[in-house]
Short mmCIF file of C-alpha atoms in Angstrom, two decimals:
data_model
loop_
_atom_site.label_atom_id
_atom_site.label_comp_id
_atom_site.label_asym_id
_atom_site.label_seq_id
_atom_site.Cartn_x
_atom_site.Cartn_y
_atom_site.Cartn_z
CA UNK X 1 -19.22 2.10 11.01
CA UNK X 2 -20.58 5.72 11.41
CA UNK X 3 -22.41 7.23 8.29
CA UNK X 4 -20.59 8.93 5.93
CA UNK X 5 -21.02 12.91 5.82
CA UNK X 6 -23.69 13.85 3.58
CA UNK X 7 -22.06 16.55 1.07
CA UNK X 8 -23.74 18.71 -1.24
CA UNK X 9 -22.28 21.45 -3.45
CA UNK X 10 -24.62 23.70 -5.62
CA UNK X 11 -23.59 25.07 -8.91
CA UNK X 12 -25.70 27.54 -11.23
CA UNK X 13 -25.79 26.45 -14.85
CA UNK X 14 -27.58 28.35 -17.41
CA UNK X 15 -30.12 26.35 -19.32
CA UNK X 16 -28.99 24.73 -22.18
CA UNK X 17 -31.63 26.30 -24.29
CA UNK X 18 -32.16 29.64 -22.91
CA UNK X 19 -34.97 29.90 -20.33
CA UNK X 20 -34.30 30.08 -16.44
CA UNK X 21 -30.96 28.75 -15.18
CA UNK X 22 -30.47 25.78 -13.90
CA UNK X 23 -29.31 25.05 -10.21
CA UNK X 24 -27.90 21.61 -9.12
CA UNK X 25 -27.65 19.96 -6.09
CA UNK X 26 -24.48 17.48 -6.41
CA UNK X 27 -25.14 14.98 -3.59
CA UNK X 28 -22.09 12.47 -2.13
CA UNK X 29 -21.99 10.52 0.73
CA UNK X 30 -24.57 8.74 2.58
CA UNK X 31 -28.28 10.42 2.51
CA UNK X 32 -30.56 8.73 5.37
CA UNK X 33 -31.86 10.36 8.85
CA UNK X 34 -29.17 12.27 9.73
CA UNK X 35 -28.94 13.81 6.56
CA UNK X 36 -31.63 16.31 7.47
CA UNK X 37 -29.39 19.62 7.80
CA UNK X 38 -27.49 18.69 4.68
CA UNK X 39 -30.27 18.11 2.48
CA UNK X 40 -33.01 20.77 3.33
CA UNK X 41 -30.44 23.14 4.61
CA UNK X 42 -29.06 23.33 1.34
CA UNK X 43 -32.32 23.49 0.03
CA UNK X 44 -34.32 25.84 2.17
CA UNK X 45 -30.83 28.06 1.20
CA UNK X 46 -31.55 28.73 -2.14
CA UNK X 47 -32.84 31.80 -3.41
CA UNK X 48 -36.60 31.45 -3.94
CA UNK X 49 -35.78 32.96 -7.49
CA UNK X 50 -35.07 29.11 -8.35
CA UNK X 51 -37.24 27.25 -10.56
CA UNK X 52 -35.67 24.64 -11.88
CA UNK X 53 -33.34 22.15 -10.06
CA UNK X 54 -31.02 19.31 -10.57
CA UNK X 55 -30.42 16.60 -8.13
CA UNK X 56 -27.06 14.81 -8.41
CA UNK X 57 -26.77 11.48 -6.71
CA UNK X 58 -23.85 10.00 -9.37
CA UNK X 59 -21.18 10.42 -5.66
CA UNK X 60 -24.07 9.41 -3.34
CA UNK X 61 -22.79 6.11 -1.65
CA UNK X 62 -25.63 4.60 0.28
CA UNK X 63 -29.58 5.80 0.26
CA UNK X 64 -31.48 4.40 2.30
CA UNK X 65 -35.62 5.04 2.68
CA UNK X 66 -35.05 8.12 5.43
CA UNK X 67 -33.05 9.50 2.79
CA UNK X 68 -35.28 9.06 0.25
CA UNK X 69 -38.18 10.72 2.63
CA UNK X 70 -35.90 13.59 2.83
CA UNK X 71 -35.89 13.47 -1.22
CA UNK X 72 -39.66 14.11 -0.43
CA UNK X 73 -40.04 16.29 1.83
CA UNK X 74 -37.56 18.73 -0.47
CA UNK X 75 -40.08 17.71 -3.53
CA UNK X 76 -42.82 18.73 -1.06
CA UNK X 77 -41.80 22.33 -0.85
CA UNK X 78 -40.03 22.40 -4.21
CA UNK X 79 -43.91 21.86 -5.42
CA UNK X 80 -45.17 24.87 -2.93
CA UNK X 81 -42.90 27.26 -4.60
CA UNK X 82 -43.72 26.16 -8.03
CA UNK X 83 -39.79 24.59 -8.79
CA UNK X 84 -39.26 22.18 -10.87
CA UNK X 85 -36.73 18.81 -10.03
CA UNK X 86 -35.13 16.51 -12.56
CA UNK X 87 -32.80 13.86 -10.98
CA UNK X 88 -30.25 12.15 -12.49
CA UNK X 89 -26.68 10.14 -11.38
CA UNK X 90 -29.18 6.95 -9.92
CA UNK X 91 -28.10 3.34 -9.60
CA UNK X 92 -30.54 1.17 -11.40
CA UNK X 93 -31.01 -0.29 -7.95
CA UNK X 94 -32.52 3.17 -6.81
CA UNK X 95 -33.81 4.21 -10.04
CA UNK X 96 -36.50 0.84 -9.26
CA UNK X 97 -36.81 2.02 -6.00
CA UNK X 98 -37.46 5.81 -6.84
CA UNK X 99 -39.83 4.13 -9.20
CA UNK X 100 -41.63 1.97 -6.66
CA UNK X 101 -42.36 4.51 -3.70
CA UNK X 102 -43.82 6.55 -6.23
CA UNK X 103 -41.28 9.82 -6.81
CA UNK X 104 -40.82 9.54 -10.52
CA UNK X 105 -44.57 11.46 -10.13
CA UNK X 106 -42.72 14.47 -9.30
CA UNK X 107 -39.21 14.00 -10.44
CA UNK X 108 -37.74 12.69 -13.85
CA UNK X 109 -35.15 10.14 -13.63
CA UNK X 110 -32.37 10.56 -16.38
CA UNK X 111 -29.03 8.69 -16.68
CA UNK X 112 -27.27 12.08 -17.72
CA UNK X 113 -26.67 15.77 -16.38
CA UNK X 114 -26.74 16.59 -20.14
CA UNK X 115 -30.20 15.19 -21.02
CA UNK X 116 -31.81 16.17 -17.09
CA UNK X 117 -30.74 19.73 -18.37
CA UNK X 118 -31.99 19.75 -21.86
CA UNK X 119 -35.16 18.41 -20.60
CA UNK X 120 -36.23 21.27 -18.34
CA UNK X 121 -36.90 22.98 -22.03
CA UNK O 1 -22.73 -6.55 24.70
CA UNK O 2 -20.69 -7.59 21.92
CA UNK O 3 -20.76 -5.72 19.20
CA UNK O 4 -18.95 -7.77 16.87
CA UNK O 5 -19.67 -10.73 14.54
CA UNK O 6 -20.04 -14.17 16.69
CA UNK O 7 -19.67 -16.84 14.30
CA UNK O 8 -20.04 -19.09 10.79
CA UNK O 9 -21.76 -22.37 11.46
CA UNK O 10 -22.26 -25.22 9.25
CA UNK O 11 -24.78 -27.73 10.63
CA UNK O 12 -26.87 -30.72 9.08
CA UNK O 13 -30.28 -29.94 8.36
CA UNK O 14 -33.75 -32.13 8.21
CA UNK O 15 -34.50 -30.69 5.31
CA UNK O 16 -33.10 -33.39 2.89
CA UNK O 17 -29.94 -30.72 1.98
CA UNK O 18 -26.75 -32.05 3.36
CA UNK O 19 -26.08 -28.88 4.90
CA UNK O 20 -26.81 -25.48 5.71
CA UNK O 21 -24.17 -22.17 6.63
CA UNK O 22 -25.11 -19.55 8.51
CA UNK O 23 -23.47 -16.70 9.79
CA UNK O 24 -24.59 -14.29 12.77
CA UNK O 25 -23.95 -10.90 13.75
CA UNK O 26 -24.61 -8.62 16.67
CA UNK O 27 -24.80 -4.98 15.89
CA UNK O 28 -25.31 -2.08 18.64
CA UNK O 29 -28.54 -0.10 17.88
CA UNK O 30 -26.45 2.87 16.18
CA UNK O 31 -27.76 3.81 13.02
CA UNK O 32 -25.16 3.39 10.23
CA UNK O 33 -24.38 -0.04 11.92
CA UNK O 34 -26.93 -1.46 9.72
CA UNK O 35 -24.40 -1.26 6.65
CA UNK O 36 -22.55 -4.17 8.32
CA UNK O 37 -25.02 -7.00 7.84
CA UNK O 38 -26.14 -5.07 4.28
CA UNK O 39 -22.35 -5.75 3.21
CA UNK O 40 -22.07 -8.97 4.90
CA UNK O 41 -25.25 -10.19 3.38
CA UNK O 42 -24.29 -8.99 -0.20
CA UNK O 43 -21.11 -10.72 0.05
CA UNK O 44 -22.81 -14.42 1.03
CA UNK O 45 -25.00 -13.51 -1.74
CA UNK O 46 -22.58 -13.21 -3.99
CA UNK O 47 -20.40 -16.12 -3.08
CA UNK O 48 -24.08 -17.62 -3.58
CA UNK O 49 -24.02 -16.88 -7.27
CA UNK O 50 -26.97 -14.07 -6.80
CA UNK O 51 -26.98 -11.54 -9.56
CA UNK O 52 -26.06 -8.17 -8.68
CA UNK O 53 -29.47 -6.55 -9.34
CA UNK O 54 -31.06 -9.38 -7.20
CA UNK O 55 -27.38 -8.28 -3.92
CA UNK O 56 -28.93 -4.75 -4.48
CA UNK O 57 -32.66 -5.82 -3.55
CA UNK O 58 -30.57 -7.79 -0.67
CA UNK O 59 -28.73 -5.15 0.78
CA UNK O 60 -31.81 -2.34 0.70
CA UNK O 61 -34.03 -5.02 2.67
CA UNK O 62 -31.38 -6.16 4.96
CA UNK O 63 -30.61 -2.11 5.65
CA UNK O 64 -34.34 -1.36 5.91
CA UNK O 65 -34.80 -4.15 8.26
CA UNK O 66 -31.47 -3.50 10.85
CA UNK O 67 -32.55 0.40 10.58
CA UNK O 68 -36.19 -1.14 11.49
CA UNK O 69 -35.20 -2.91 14.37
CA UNK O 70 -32.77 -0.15 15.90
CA UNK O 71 -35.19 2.39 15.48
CA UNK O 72 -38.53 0.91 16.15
CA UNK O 73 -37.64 -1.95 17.85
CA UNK O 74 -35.03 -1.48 20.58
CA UNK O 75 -35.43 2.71 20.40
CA UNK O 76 -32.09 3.27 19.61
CA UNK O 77 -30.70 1.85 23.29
CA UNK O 78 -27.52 1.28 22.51
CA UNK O 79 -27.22 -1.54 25.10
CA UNK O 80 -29.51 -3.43 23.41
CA UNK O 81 -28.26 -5.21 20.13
CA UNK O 82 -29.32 -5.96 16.89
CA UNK O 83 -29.24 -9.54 16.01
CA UNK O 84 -28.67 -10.60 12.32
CA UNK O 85 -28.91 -14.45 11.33
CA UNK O 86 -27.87 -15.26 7.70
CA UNK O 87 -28.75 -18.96 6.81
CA UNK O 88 -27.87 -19.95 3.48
CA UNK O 89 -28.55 -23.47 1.56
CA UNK O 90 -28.12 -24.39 -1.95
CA UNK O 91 -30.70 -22.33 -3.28
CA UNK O 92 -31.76 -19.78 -0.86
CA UNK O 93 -30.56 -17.09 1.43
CA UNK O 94 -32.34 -16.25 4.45
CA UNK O 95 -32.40 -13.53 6.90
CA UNK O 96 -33.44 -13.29 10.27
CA UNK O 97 -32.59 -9.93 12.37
CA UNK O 98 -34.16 -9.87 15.44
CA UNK O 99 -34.38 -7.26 17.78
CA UNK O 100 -36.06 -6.22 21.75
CA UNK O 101 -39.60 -4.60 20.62
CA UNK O 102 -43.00 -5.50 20.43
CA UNK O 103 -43.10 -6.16 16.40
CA UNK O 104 -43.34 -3.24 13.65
CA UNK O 105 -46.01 -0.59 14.16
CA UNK O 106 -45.42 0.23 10.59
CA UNK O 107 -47.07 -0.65 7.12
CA UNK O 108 -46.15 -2.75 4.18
CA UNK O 109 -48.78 -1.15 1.63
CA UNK O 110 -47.41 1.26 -0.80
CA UNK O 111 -46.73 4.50 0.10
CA UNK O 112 -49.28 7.05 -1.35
CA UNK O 113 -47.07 9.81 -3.13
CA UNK O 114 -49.85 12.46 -3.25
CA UNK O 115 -50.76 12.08 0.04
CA UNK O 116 -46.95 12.63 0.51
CA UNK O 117 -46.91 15.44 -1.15
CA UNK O 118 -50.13 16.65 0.39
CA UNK O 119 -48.84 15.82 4.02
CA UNK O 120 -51.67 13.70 4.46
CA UNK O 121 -48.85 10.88 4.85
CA UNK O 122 -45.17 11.16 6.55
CA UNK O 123 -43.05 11.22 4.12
CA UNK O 124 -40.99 8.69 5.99
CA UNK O 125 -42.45 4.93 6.75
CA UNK O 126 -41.06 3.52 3.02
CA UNK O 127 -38.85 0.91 5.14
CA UNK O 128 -41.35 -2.42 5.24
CA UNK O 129 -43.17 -1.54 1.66
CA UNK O 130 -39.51 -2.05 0.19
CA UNK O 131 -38.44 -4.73 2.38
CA UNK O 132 -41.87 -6.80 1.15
CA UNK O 133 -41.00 -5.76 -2.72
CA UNK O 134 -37.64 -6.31 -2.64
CA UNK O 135 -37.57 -10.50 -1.23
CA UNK O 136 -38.70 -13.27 -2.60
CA UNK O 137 -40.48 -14.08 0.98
CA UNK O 138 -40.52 -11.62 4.03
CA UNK O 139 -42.89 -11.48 7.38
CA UNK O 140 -42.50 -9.92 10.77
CA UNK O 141 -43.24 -12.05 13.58
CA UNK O 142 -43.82 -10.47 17.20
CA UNK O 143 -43.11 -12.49 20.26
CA UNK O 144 -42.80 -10.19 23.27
CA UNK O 145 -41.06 -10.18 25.87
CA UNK O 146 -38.74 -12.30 24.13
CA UNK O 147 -38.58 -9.80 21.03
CA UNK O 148 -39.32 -9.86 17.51
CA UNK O 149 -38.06 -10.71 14.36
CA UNK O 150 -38.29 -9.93 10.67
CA UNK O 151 -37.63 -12.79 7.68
CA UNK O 152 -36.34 -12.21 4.61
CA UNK O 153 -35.13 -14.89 1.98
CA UNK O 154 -34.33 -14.88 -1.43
CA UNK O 155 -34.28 -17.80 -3.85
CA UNK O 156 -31.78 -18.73 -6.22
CA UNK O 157 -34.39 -19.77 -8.87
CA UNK O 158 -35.61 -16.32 -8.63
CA UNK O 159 -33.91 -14.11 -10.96
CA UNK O 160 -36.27 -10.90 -10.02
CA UNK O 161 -38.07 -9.58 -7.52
#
């Protein structure tokens, strides 16, 4: 049972109230260890114009806690460059987990792309 | 090796319970293996009557604890296996994957997000914190050269973690 291929499309969407744009990552798949080049490849891609971004994990299929470090170590230099990160798509199951290891410090948690958007504002 | 599941057992128990199931696996120490015995162990839990919030806490701690003993334990040689143990009664669900190593050098405090973020702390090393808040009941016991094993059960009565 190989892991499944981490995917991750990025999309530009302007901010719903004006303000900078808004770039999401759209995560599906599996995100663990060797998840590495999909996750901060994507991220270390971006222009370092960005300053606000949205993590999709509504497709992701299985997270396990590599994956999650690798949700840290992208928070890590999202903080260095001054971006901010909402998050939303999450299981309940992960959303308590997200909330345990301590990430909701540096990302918000919301149920909806709509209201992850609207609260960069 | 065999890399397959070996069996379903029912035997008595001296426990006072008329009997007890269990079901064992064998997994090769290739990550993404572990989502065998985290499926395997959600479905028991289920046929168990476990709520799906408490099969969610299941399958993370049985995933954290295969990925545990493939990485840690037997260092990813894949001629060395994995061993998963499911025994299940009528109230609880237990655990047992055992692997080649010496015992976890890991922690089961909570990771320290600002030291995280600081890189005072690896962001990695989440896997035995989770496992510990996720069970009703979990320990790691070490008994080289035979191997080790970690424990998990969760209890019927038990409606959260």
């Amino acid at each position: 049972m190989p892991e499944l291929v981490t995917r991750v499309t990025v999309e530009e969407l302007p901010a719903p109230s004006g303000g900078d744009p808004i770039t999401v990552m759209r995560f599906s798949g599996d995100i663990t260890s060797a998840s590495q080049p999909a996750v901060m490849g994507t991220y270390e891609g971006l222009p370092d114009t960005v300053k606000r971004i949205l993590l999709d994990f509504s497709k992701v299929e299985y997270l396990n806690s590599s994956g999650i470090a690798l949700v840290i170590q992208m928070m890590i230099a999202a903080s260095k460059k001054g971006q901010k990160i909402n998050s939303f798509g999450l299981s309940p199951h992960f959303k308590k987990v997200f909330t345990m290891v301590g990430i909701t410090k540096y990302t918000s948690l919301f149920e909806e792309e709509a209201t992850a958007s609207a609260a960069f504002s | 090796m065999s890399n397959k599941a070996t069996g379903i057992t029912d035997q008595p128990t001296g426990s006072g319970r008329a009997s007890s199931s269990s079901i064992e696996l064998r997994l090769p120490s290739r990550l993404g293996y572990e989502k065998v015995a985290m499926n395997t162990a959600a479905s028991v839990a289920r046929l168990m009557g476990f709520s799906e919030e408490r099969v969610d806490d299941l399958k993370t701690a049985v995933a954290e604890a295969c990925i545990n003993a493939m990485e840690h334990g037997n260092k990813l040689d894949e001629s060395l296996s994995v061993g998963v143990v499911l025994s299940m009664d009528a109230n609880s669900l237990e655990v047992k994957v055992t692997d080649n190593g010496e015992g976890p050098q890991t922690r089961t405090d909570a990771p320290d997000i600002d030291k995280k973020m600081l890189g005072e702390e690896e962001a990695r090393g989440m896997g035995m914190f989770l496992i510990q808040a996720l069970v009703d009941e979990a320990e790691w016991v070490s008994s080289p050269p035979q191997g080790s094993y970690a424990r998990m059960v969760i209890h019927l009565s038990n409606p959260a973690a």
